[in-house]
Coordinates of C-alpha atoms in Angstrom, one line a residue:
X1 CA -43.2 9.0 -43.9
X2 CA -40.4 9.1 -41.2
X3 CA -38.0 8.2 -44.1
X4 CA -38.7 11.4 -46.1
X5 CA -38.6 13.6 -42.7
X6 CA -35.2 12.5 -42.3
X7 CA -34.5 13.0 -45.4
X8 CA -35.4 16.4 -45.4
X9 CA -34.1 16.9 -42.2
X10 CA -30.3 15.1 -43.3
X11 CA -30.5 15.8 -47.2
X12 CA -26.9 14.9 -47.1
X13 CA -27.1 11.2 -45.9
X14 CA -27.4 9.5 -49.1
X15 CA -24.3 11.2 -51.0
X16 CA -22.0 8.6 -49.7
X17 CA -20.7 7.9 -53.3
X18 CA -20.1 11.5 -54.3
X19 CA -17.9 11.7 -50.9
X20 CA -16.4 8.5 -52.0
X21 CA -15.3 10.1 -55.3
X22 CA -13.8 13.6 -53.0
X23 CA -16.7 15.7 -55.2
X24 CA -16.2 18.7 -55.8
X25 CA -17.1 21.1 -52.3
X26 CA -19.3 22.9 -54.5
X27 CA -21.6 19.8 -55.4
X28 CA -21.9 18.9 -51.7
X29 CA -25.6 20.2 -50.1
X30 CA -25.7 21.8 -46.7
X31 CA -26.4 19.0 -44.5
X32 CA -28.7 21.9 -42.2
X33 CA -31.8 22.1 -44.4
X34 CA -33.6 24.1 -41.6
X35 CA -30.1 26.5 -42.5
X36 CA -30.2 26.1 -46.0
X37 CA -32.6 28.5 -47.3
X38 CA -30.6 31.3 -44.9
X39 CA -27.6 31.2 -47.8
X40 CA -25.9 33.9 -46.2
X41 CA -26.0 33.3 -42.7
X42 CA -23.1 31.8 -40.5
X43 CA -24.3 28.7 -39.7
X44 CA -25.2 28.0 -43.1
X45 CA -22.4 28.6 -44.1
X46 CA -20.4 26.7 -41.4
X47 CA -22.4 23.9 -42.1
X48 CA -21.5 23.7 -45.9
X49 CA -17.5 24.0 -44.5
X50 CA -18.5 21.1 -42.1
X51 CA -19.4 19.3 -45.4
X52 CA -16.3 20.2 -47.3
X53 CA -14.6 18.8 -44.0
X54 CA -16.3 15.7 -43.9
X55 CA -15.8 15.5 -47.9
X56 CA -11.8 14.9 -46.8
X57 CA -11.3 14.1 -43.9
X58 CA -14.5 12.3 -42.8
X59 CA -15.7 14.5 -39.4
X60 CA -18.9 13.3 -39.6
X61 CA -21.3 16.4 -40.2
X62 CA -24.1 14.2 -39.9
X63 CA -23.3 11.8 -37.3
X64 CA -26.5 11.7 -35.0
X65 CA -28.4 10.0 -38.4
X66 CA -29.5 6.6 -37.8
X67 CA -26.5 4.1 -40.2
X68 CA -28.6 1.4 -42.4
X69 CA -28.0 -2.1 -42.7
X70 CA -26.9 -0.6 -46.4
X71 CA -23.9 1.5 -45.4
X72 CA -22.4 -0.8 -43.4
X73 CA -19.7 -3.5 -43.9
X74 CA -18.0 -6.6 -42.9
X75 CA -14.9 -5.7 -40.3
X76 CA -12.9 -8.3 -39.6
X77 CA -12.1 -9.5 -36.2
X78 CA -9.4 -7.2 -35.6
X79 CA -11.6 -4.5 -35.9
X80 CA -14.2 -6.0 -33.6
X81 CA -11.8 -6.5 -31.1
X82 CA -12.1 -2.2 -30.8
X83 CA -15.4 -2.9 -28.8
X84 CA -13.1 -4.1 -25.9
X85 CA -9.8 -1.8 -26.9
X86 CA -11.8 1.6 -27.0
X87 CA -12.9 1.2 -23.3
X88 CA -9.2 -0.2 -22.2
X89 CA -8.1 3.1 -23.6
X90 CA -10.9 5.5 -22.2
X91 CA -10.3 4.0 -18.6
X92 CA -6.7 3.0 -17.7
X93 CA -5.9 6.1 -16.7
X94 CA -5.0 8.5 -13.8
X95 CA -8.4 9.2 -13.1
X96 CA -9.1 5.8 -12.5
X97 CA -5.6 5.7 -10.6
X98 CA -6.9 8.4 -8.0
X99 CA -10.6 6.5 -7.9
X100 CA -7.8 3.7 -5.9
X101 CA -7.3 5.9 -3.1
X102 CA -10.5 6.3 -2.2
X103 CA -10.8 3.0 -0.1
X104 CA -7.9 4.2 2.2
X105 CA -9.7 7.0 2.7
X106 CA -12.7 5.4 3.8
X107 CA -10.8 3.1 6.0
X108 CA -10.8 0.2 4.2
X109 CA -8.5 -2.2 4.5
X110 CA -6.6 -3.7 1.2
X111 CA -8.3 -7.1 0.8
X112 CA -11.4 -5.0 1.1
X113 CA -10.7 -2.0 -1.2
X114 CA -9.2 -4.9 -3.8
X115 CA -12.6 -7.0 -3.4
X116 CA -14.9 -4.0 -3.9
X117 CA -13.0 -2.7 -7.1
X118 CA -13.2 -6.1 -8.7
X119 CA -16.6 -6.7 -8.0
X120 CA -17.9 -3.1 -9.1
X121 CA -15.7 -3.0 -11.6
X122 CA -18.2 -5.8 -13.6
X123 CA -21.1 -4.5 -12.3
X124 CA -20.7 -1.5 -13.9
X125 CA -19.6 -2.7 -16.9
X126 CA -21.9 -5.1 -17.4
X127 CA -24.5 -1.8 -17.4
X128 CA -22.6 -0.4 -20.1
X129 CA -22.2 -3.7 -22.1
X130 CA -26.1 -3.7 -21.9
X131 CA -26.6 -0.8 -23.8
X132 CA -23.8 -1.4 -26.6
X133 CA -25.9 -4.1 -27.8
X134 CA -28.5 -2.0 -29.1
X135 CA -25.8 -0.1 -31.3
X136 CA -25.7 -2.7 -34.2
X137 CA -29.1 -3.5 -34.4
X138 CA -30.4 -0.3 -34.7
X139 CA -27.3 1.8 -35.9
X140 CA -28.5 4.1 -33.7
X141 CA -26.4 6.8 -31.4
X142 CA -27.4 5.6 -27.4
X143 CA -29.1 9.3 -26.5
X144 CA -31.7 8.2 -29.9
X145 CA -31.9 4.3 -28.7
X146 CA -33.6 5.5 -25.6
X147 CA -36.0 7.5 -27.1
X148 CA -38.2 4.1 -27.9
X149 CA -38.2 4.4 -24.1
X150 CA -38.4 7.8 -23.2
X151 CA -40.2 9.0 -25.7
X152 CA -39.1 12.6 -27.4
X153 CA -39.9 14.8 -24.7
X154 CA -38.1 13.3 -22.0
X155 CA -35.3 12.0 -23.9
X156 CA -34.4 15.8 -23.9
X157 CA -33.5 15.5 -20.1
X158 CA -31.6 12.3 -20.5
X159 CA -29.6 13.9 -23.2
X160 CA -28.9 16.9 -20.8
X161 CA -27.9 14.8 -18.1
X162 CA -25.5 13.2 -20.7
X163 CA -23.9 16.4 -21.9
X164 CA -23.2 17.0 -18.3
X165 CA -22.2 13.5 -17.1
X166 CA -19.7 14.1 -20.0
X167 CA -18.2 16.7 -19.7
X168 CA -17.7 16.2 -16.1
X169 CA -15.7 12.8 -16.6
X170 CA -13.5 14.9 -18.9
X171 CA -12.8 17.3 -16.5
X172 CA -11.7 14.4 -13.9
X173 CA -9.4 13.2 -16.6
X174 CA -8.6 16.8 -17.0
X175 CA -7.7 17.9 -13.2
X176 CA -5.4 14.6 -12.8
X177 CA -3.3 14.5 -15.9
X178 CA -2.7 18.0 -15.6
X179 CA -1.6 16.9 -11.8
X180 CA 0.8 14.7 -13.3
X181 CA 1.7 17.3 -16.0
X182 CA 2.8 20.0 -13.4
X183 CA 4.6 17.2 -11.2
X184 CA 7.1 15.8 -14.5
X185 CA 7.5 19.7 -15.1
X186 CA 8.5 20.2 -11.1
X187 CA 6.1 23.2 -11.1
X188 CA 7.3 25.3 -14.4
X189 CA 3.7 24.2 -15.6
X190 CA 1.3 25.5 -13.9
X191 CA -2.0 22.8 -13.1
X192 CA -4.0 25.4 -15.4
X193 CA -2.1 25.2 -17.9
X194 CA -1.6 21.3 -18.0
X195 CA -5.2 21.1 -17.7
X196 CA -5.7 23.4 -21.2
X197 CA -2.9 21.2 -23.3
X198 CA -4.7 18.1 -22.4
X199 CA -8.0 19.4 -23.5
X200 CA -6.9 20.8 -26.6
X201 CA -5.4 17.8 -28.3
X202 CA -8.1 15.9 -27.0
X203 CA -10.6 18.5 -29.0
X204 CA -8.7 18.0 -32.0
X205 CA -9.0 13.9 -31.9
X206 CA -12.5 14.6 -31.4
X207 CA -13.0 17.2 -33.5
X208 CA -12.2 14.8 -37.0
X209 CA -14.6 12.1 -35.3
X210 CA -15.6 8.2 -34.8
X211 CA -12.9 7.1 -37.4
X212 CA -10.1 9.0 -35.9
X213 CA -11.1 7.9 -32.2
X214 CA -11.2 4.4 -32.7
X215 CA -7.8 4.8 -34.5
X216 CA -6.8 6.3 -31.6
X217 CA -8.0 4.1 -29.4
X218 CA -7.1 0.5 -30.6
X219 CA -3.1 1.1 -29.7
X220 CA -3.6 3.9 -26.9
X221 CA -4.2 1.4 -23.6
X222 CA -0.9 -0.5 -24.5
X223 CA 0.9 2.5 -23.0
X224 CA -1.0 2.3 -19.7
X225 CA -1.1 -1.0 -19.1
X226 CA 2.9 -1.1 -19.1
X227 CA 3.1 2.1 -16.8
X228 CA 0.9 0.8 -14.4
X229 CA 2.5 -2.7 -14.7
X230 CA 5.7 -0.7 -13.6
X231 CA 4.2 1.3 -10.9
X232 CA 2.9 -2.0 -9.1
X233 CA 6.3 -4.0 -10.1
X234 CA 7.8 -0.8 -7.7
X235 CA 5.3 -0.2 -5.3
X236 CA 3.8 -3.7 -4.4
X237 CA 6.6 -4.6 -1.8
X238 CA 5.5 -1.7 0.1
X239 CA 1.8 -2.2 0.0
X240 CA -0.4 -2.7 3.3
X241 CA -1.4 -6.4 3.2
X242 CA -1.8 -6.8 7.1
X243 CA -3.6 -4.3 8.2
X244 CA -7.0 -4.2 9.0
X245 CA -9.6 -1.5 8.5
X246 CA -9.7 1.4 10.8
X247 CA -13.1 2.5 11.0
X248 CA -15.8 -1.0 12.1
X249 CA -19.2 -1.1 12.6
X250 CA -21.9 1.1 11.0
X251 CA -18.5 3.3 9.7
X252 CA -17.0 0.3 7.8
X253 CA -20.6 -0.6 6.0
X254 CA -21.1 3.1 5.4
X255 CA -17.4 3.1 3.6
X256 CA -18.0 -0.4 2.1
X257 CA -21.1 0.8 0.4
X258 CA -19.8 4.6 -0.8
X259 CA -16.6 2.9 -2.1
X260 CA -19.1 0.2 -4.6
X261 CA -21.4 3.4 -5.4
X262 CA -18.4 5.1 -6.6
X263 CA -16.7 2.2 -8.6
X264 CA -19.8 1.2 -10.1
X265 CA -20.7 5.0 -11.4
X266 CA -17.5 4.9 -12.9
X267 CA -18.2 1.8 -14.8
X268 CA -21.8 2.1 -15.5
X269 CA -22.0 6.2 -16.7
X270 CA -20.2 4.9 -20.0
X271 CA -24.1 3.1 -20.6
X272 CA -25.1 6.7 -21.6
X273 CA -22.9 6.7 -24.7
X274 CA -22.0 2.9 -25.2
X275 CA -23.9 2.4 -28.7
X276 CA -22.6 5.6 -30.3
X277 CA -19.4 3.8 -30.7
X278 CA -20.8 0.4 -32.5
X279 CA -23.5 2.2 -34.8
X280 CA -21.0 0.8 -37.9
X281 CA -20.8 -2.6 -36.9
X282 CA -23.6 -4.9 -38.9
X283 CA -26.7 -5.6 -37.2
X284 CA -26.4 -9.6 -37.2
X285 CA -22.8 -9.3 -35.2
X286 CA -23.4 -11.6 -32.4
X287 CA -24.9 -9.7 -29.0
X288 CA -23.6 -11.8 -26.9
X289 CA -19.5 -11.0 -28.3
X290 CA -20.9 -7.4 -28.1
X291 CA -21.6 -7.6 -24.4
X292 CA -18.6 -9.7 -23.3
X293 CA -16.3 -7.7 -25.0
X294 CA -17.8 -4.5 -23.8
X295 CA -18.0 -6.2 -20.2
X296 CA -14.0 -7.3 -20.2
X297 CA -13.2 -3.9 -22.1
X298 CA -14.6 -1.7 -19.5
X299 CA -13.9 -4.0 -15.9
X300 CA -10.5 -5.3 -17.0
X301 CA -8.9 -2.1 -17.6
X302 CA -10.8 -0.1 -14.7
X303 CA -10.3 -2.5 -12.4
X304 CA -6.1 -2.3 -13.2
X305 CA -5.8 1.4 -12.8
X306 CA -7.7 1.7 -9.3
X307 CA -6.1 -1.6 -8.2
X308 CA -3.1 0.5 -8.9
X309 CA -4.2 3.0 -7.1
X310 CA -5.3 0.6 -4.2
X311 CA -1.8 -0.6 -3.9
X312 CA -0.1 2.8 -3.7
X313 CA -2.6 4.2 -1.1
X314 CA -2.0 1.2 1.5
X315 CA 2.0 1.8 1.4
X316 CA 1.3 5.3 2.0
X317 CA 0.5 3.5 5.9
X318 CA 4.1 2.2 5.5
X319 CA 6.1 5.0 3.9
X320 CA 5.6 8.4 5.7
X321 CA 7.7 10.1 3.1
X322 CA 5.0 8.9 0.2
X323 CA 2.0 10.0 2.4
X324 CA 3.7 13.1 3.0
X325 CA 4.2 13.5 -0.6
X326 CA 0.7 12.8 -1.3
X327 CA -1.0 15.2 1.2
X328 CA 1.0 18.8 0.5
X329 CA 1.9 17.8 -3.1
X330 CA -0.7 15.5 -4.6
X331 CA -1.2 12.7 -6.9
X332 CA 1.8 13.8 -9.5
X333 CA 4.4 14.5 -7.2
X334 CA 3.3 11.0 -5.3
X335 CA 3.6 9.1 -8.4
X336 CA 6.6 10.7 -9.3
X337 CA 8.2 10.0 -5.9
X338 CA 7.0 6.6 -5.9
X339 CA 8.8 5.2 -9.1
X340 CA 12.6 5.0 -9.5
X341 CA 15.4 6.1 -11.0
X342 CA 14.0 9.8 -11.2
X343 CA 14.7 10.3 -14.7
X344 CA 12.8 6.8 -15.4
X345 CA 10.2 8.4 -13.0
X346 CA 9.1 11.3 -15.4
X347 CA 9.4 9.7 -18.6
X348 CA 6.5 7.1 -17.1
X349 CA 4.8 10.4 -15.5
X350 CA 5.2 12.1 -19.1
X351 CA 3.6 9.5 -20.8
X352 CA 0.3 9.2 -17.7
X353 CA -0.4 12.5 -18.3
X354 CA -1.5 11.4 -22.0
X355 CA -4.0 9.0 -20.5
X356 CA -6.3 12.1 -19.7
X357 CA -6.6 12.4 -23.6
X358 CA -8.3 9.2 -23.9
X359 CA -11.3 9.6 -21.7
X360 CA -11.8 13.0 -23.3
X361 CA -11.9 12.1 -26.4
X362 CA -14.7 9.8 -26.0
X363 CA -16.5 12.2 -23.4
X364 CA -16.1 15.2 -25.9
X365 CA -17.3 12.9 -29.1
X366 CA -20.2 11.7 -27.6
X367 CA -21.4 15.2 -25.5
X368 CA -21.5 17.1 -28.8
X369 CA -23.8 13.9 -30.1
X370 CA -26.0 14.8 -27.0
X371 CA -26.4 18.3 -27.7
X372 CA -27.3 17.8 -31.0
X373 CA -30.3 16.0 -30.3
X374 CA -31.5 18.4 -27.3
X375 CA -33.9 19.8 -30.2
X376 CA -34.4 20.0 -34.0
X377 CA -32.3 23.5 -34.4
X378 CA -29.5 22.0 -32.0
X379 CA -29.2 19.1 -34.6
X380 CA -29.1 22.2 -37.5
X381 CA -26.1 23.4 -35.3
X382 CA -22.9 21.8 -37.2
X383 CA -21.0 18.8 -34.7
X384 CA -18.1 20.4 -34.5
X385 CA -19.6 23.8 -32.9
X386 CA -20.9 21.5 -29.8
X387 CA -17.7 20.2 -29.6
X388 CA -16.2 23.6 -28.9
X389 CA -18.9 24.2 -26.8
X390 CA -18.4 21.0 -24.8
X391 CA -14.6 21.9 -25.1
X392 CA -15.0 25.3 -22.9
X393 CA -17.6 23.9 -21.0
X394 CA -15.2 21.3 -19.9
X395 CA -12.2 23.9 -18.8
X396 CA -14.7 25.7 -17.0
X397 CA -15.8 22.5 -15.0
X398 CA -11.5 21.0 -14.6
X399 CA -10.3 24.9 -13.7
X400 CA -12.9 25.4 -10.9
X401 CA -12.7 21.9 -9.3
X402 CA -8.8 21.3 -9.7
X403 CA -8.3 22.0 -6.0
X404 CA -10.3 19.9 -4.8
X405 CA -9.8 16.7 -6.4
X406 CA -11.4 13.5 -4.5
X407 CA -14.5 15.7 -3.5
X408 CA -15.1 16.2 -6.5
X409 CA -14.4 12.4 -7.8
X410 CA -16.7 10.8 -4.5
X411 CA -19.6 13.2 -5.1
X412 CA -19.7 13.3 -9.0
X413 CA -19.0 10.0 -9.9
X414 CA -21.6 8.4 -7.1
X415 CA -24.0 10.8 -8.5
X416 CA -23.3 9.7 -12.3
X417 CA -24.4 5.8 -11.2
X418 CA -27.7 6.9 -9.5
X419 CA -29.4 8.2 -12.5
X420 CA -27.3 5.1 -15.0
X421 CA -28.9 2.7 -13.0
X422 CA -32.8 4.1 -13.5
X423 CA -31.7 4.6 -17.3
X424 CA -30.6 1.3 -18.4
X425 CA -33.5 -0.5 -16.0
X426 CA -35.8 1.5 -17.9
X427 CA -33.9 0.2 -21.4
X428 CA -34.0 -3.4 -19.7
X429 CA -37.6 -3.4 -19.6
X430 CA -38.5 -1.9 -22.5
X431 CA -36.9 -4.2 -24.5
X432 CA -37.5 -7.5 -23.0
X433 CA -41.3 -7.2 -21.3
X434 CA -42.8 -4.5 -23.9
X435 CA -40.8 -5.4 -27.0
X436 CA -40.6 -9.1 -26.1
X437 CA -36.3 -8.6 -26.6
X438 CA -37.3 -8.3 -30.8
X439 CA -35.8 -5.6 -32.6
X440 CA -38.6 -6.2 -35.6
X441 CA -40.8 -4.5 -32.7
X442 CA -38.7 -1.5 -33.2
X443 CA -40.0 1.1 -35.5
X444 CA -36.4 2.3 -36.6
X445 CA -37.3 4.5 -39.5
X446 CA -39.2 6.2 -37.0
X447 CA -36.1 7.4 -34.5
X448 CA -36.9 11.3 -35.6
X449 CA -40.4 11.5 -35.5
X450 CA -42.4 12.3 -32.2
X451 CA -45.8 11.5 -32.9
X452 CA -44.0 7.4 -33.8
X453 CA -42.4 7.4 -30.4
X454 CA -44.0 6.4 -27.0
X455 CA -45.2 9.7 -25.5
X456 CA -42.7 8.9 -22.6
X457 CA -45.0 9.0 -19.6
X458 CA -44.3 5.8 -18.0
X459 CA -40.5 6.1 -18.2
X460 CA -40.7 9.9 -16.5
X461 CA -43.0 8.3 -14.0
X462 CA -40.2 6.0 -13.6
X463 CA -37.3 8.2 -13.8
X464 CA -38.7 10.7 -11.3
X465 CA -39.3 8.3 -8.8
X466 CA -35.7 7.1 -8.8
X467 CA -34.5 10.5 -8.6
X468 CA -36.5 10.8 -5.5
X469 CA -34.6 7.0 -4.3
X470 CA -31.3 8.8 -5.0
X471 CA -32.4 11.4 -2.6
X472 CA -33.3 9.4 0.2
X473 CA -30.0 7.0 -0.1
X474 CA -27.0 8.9 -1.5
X475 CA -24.1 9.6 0.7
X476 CA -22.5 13.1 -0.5
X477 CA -20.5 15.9 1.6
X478 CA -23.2 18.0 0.2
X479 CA -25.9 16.1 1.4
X480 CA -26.8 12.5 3.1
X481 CA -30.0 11.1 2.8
X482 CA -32.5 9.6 5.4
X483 CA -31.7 6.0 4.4
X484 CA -27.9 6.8 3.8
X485 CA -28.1 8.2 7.8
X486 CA -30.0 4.7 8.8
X487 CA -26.5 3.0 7.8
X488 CA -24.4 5.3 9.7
X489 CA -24.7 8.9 10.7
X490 CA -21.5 9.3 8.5
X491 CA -23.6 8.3 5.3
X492 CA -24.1 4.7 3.8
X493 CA -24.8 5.1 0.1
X494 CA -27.4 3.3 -0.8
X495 CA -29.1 4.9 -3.6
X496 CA -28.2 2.9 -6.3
X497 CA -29.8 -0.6 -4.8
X498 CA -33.1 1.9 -4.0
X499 CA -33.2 3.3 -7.3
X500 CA -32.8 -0.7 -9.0
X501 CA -35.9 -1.3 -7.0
X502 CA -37.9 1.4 -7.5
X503 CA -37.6 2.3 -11.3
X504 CA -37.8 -1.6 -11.7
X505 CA -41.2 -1.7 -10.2
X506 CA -42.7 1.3 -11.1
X507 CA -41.6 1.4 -14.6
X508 CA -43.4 -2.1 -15.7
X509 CA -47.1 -0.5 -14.4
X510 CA -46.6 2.8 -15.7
X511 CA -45.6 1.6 -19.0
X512 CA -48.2 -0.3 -19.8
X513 CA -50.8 2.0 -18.7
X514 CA -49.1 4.5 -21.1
X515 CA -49.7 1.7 -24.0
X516 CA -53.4 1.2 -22.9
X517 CA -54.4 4.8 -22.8
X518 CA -51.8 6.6 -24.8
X519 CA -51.4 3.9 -27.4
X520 CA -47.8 4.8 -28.0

């Protein structure tokens, strides 16, 4: 029975009473079973520390386990309201802020750069809102929900990708708070170093788990909004309204059409974690308050911190000082510079560089989820080992790319919506053709078990064919493909539109000949 395999697998899901009463440590079983009999080795024994941890403090040791309609409770509106205040949080920040610029440097004009960000802004987030749905019904972690797509083999690569799409938003939010960090310290902290403080508290939210995140969370964005509130109360006299692009033709579709790839990966790469955030929430919550809160949590705030950024990029055309600022100093001492009286200045800047926290909490949380379930001994592996992992991993990634910041933001976060888009098609499908958009068609007490999963061919058929759509449209300083060149020899992004089409109509056939041969 599935049941008993997770039980055997996660003997420690059913004590929730004894961890209500603080039992003693010693009455609390090693929640690593394949560990257990290994009494003396060191993950054994970190794993029955991880208990004691999760005995008092409540870190979660074994969070990738599916929640049933049993352990979870009514939460009032208040607390529902953290399926739009999480996202607020994770995205008003300078990461988003620097995303802003990135229509001036294409050429755009304002109106433009302010139409794209608005529109993308929903796209994406209506990607992500998708996927949060499945979270309540299933009270199931996202990288497990698409397993009933994937199957268990291929799921493995999705929940690479994850780990890595992860970590790599955390290291944006990494490299541009600790810009801001080194600009309200004038220099005496070094970007290195600002980079390591904002990854360590970060680890530490992370570390204690989904209670102490949303916690976080609910209050964090208020800060935010008010700074960049402030920053467009003292910038917007000075923005570029009159101008018009400097780059037409083939050039202006080619920037048109990297600047929505960009904004929408930004939105849409959250789709990859969405559900692990609303496993707790009861599986008759309404899905349609799930998506539009989702939907306003993730486009609202996103769409204020790049607007932000919009503004303060076009009156760098009207203030040579600020766009001198910007191009020898960078983003800190800009924003610094920007905002008045000085003193005022850094307190603001003091506060932005907090925002990096935020999006690494969530990236960290949900990465070390990801790892756990790249196979059986990783899920042995106690949470809060991946989330050291994913902690290091994450300097490496902010320390090497910190010089070269928008680079880095145009090629990784176009690169993030390509292979979104083929996932949540692939989700889309799945759920409405195959499983006629029933959750009663979903086997859930079979989540853990392979040989109860589809086998996965018809998604990989899928998947690989939008991998080869991202290849012929992206638009990267690394590489532009053929279609991307058909736009403009610059680059026109197009992949994201290609891969739409192509995992959309290749996923339905393969599919269902994996259900008429396969049977799974």
């Amino acid at each position: 029975m599935a049941q008993d395999e997770e039980k055997a697998m996660f003997p420690n899901r059913d004590r929730g009473e004894k961890l209500a009463g603080h039992a003693s440590s010693d009455d609390i079983p090693s929640p690593h079973p394949t560990l257990a009999t290994k009494q003396r080795g060191i993950l054994a024994r970190l794993g029955r520390w991880e208990s004691r941890l999760d005995a008092r403090l409540g870190i979660e040791s074994e969070a990738i386990i599916r929640k049933r309609a049993e352990e979870k409770t009514d939460v009032s509106w208040t607390e529902e309201l953290n399926m739009a205040l999480l996202w607020a949080s994770g995205t008003m920040n300078t990461s988003c802020f620097a995303t802003g610029f990135l229509g001036w440097e294409f050429g755009l004009s304002l109106k433009q750069t302010i139409l794209i960000t608005i529109f993308s802004s929903i796209l994406g987030g209506t990607v992500t809102a998708y996927c949060a749905t499945f979270g309540p019904a299933t009270g199931l972690r996202q990288m497990s929900v698409s397993r009933y797509s994937f199957g268990w083999w291929p799921n493995k690569v999705v929940a690479l990708l994850n780990c890595i799409q992860q970590m790599g938003w955390a290291a944006v939010s990494c490299i541009t708070g600790g810009l801001a960090l080194t600009a309200v310290s004038d220099g005496r902290v070094s970007l290195i170093l600002g980079i390591v403080i904002l990854a360590v508290v970060a680890l530490l939210i992370s570390f204690v788990g989904l209670t102490a995140i949303l916690a976080y969370e609910r209050y964090a964005w208020i800060i935010f909004l008010i700074i960049f509130l402030v920053i467009l109360g003292e910038t917007g006299r000075y923005a570029d309204i009159s101008s018009p692009a400097t780059v037409a033709g083939p050039a202006l579709s080619g920037g048109v059409l990297n600047l929505i790839a960009i904004v929408y990966g930004s939105s849409a790469s959250w789709c990859t974690t969405a559900s692990d955030y609303y496993v707790h929430y009861r599986a008759d919550v309404s899905r349609v308050k799930v998506f539009l809160l989702t939907t306003c949590g993730l486009a609202i705030p996103t769409a204020i911190g790049m607007l932000t950024g919009c503004v303060v990029a076009s009156a760098l055309n009207n203030q040579p000082q600020w766009r001198a600022t910007y191009t020898d100093q960078g983003l800190g001492y800009l924003i610094q510079e920007v905002l008045y009286p000085r003193g005022f200045a850094k307190f603001l800047l003091t506060l932005l560089v907090l925002s990096g926290i935020n999006t690494n909490v969530i990236s960290i949380y949900s990465a070390s989820l990801s790892f756990q379930q790249l196979a059986r001994p990783f899920a042995s592996v106690p949470r809060f080992i991946w989330t050291l992992i994913t902690f290091a991993c994450i300097l490496a990634l902010a320390v090497g790319g910190r010089e070269v910041l928008n680079t880095y933001l145009q090629n990784f976060l176009s690169l993030l919506g390509y292979w979104c888009t083929s996932y949540v098609v692939i989700l889309f499908e799945e759920h409405l053709v195959f499983r006629k958009g029933k959750f009663e068609r979903y086997d859930l007490e079979a989540w853990n078990t392979p040989a109860k999963l589809p086998v996965g061919t018809g998604a990989a058929v899928a998947f690989c064919l939008g991998v080869v759509s991202w290849c012929m449209g992206m638009s990267q300083s690394w590489f532009v493909g053929p279609l991307a060149k058909a736009v403009t020899d610059a680059g026109g992004d197009v992949a994201n539109e290609l891969t739409f089409v192509v995992t959309a109509l290749t996923y339905l056939p393969a599919r269902y000949l994996e259900l008429k041969y396969l049977k799974r």
